[in-house]
Amino acid sequence: MQKLPVAVLISGRGSNLQALIDAAAQPGFPAKIVAVISNKKEAYGLTRAQNAGIPTYVLNHKDYPGREHFDEALHMKLLETGAELVCLAGFMRLITEKFVDSWQNRLINIHPSLLPSFKGLHAQQQALDTGVKLSGCTVHFVTKEMDAGPIITQEVVPVLEGDTAEALEARILEAEHRCYPQALRWIAEGRVRVENGKVRIT
Ligand code: GRF
């Protein structure tokens, strides 16, 4: 079976990366992680990747004069790895339009809310502040507008009385670890189409 070569971009802990690594280790999983790239050398996700024998690269954004230069270097590195799909997994950088265009429909992200609610940082705290009774996670294609691309899959999680942001984060993370591998599987199986800005799973 020809597996879809995937790169995962991280900045930190990498629990979603771990979920993808674990899924990809299952026999018959249609994608293979060919590279993990971090903009932070201390990201724990790098250790997770190394433990799984996946090549890792650190591109420190501070080594580049600007966002365009960093994104260009990232783009070149991705081409070098042979990745055909890029998964953002806690990658804490805003990316340029040029980069998004280069990876159109081949760049996905996971966000800890039911988009379009609670875009941006601290989505769990935003949910608590708003008083919603349900939140969750979303896997979506990345477009120019932050946290707004076509939605591939979502999972709902209850917000419980007395929840702290940390408690809600932990509950949502469990859902994230199911959703991200599922979305990756569907894409690698060639079942995901974007039509008129919406995803159809065939
Ligand atoms: C997750 O909550 C993800 O939804 C968000 O950043 C966090 C990354 O966590 N984009 P981890 O590094 O995968 O553990």
XYZ file of C-alpha atoms and ligand atoms in Angstrom:
216
model
C 0.000 0.000 0.000
C 1.225 3.461 -0.955
C 1.063 5.530 2.255
C 0.522 9.278 2.264
C 3.733 10.982 3.443
C 2.898 13.470 6.192
C 4.877 16.097 8.099
C 3.759 17.297 11.520
C 4.583 20.807 12.724
C 4.782 21.388 16.465
C 5.928 23.916 19.042
C 5.494 22.039 22.312
C 4.165 19.062 24.184
C 3.057 17.101 21.138
C 0.230 15.001 22.557
C -1.625 15.238 19.240
C 1.575 14.301 17.466
C 1.692 11.230 19.725
C -1.863 10.320 18.753
C -0.865 10.547 15.083
C 2.303 8.510 15.692
C 0.288 5.813 17.479
C -2.305 5.704 14.707
C 0.335 5.539 11.987
C 1.950 2.602 13.794
C -1.210 0.513 13.318
C -0.966 -1.981 10.468
C -2.802 -0.759 7.413
C -2.935 2.914 8.467
C -2.809 4.792 5.154
C -0.397 7.581 6.186
C 3.221 7.657 7.297
C 4.848 10.458 9.288
C 8.036 11.319 7.416
C 9.097 14.363 9.427
C 8.374 16.347 12.568
C 9.404 19.993 12.482
C 9.451 22.311 15.489
C 10.172 26.016 15.755
C 11.312 25.381 19.335
C 14.233 23.133 20.095
C 12.941 22.289 23.581
C 9.556 21.035 22.322
C 8.821 17.696 24.004
C 7.181 16.501 20.812
C 10.653 16.202 19.282
C 11.490 13.525 21.860
C 8.254 11.694 21.046
C 9.188 11.699 17.361
C 12.731 10.544 18.026
C 11.405 7.717 20.212
C 9.329 6.610 17.245
C 12.300 6.833 14.861
C 10.873 9.778 12.923
C 13.327 12.363 11.532
C 13.068 15.689 13.378
C 14.085 19.194 12.372
C 14.226 22.430 14.319
C 13.708 25.690 12.473
C 13.921 28.501 14.986
C 11.830 31.408 13.733
C 14.161 33.769 15.598
C 16.948 32.838 13.178
C 15.042 34.482 10.311
C 14.628 38.189 9.597
C 10.862 37.912 9.172
C 7.812 35.738 8.821
C 8.197 35.409 5.021
C 11.763 34.148 5.346
C 10.851 31.656 8.045
C 7.886 30.333 6.072
C 10.016 30.040 2.940
C 12.588 27.964 4.869
C 9.784 25.835 6.289
C 8.338 25.331 2.821
C 11.727 24.263 1.417
C 12.285 21.859 4.312
C 8.850 20.332 3.793
C 9.569 19.792 0.104
C 12.831 18.120 1.057
C 11.041 15.657 3.347
C 8.694 14.589 0.564
C 5.613 15.387 2.665
C 2.382 15.684 0.705
C 0.264 16.727 3.666
C 1.151 18.957 6.597
C -0.518 18.600 9.998
C -0.255 21.517 12.387
C -0.329 20.106 15.913
C 0.144 22.865 18.441
C 2.313 24.871 16.040
C 2.240 28.307 17.649
C 3.046 30.460 14.637
C 0.852 32.495 12.357
C 1.661 31.502 8.812
C 1.857 33.687 5.732
C -0.658 33.704 2.886
C 2.057 32.543 0.528
C 2.681 29.451 2.625
C -1.041 28.728 2.894
C -1.388 29.075 -0.907
C 1.532 26.713 -1.521
C -0.115 24.059 0.641
C -3.723 24.695 -0.274
C -5.905 21.705 0.664
C -2.771 19.960 1.944
C -2.487 21.766 5.272
C -4.654 20.866 8.273
C -4.939 21.998 11.861
C -6.616 20.961 15.089
C -8.278 23.515 17.311
C -9.689 23.004 20.835
C -13.205 24.364 20.240
C -16.174 23.781 18.012
C -15.287 26.266 15.296
C -16.403 28.854 14.316
C -16.761 29.486 18.066
C -13.706 30.518 20.069
C -11.011 31.069 17.472
C -7.491 31.959 18.514
C -5.721 31.434 21.798
C -7.249 30.154 25.064
C -10.261 28.588 23.380
C -11.102 26.600 26.516
C -11.114 29.736 28.704
C -13.234 31.495 26.077
C -15.733 28.638 26.311
C -15.854 28.919 30.123
C -16.179 32.707 29.990
C -19.088 32.430 27.566
C -20.834 29.766 29.602
C -21.438 27.306 26.795
C -22.507 23.856 27.970
C -20.836 22.032 25.101
C -17.465 22.564 23.503
C -15.086 20.224 21.701
C -12.503 20.161 18.965
C -12.277 20.740 15.235
C -9.946 19.468 12.535
C -9.974 21.795 9.541
C -8.094 22.810 6.436
C -5.989 25.919 6.930
C -6.911 29.005 4.937
C -5.765 32.609 5.047
C -8.185 33.480 7.812
C -7.150 32.020 11.170
C -9.160 29.006 12.409
C -11.707 29.432 9.638
C -11.006 26.829 6.933
C -13.275 23.994 5.765
C -14.141 21.676 8.656
C -13.177 18.024 8.282
C -14.420 16.659 11.592
C -15.515 17.758 15.062
C -16.225 16.086 18.367
C -18.434 17.485 21.102
C -17.337 17.519 24.749
C -19.498 18.613 27.717
C -18.518 21.617 29.804
C -19.139 20.593 33.410
C -20.113 22.634 36.452
C -16.979 23.866 38.204
C -14.675 23.159 35.246
C -11.355 24.949 35.202
C -9.666 25.725 31.880
C -7.244 22.886 32.653
C -10.023 20.356 33.318
C -11.822 21.323 30.123
C -8.568 21.255 28.175
C -7.865 17.707 29.360
C -11.368 16.546 28.360
C -11.108 18.201 24.947
C -7.633 16.764 24.395
C -9.012 13.232 24.691
C -11.393 14.072 21.861
C -8.594 15.688 19.855
C -6.598 12.480 20.076
C -9.481 10.624 18.414
C -10.369 13.266 15.827
C -6.949 14.032 14.398
C -6.016 10.455 13.457
C -9.533 9.974 12.042
C -9.239 13.054 9.838
C -5.787 11.981 8.689
C -7.089 8.538 7.819
C -9.928 9.940 5.715
C -7.584 12.263 3.840
C -5.015 9.528 3.242
C -7.774 7.276 1.934
C -8.597 9.991 -0.596
C -12.106 10.438 0.793
C -11.973 14.136 1.619
C -13.088 16.701 -0.962
C -13.425 20.451 -0.567
C -16.382 21.765 -2.536
C -17.550 25.377 -2.290
C -15.580 25.857 0.895
C -17.096 22.824 2.584
C -15.710 19.366 3.167
C -17.434 16.318 1.794
C -16.354 12.909 3.032
C -17.112 10.304 0.415
C -4.068 21.382 21.290
O -5.061 21.758 22.192
C -4.445 21.784 19.889
O -5.820 21.738 19.664
C -3.973 23.210 19.826
O -2.772 23.220 20.539
C -2.769 22.157 21.496
C -1.563 21.328 21.227
O -1.392 20.326 22.197
N -3.847 23.658 18.459
P -0.338 19.169 21.957
O 1.019 19.853 21.757
O -0.757 18.391 20.763
O -0.352 18.360 23.210
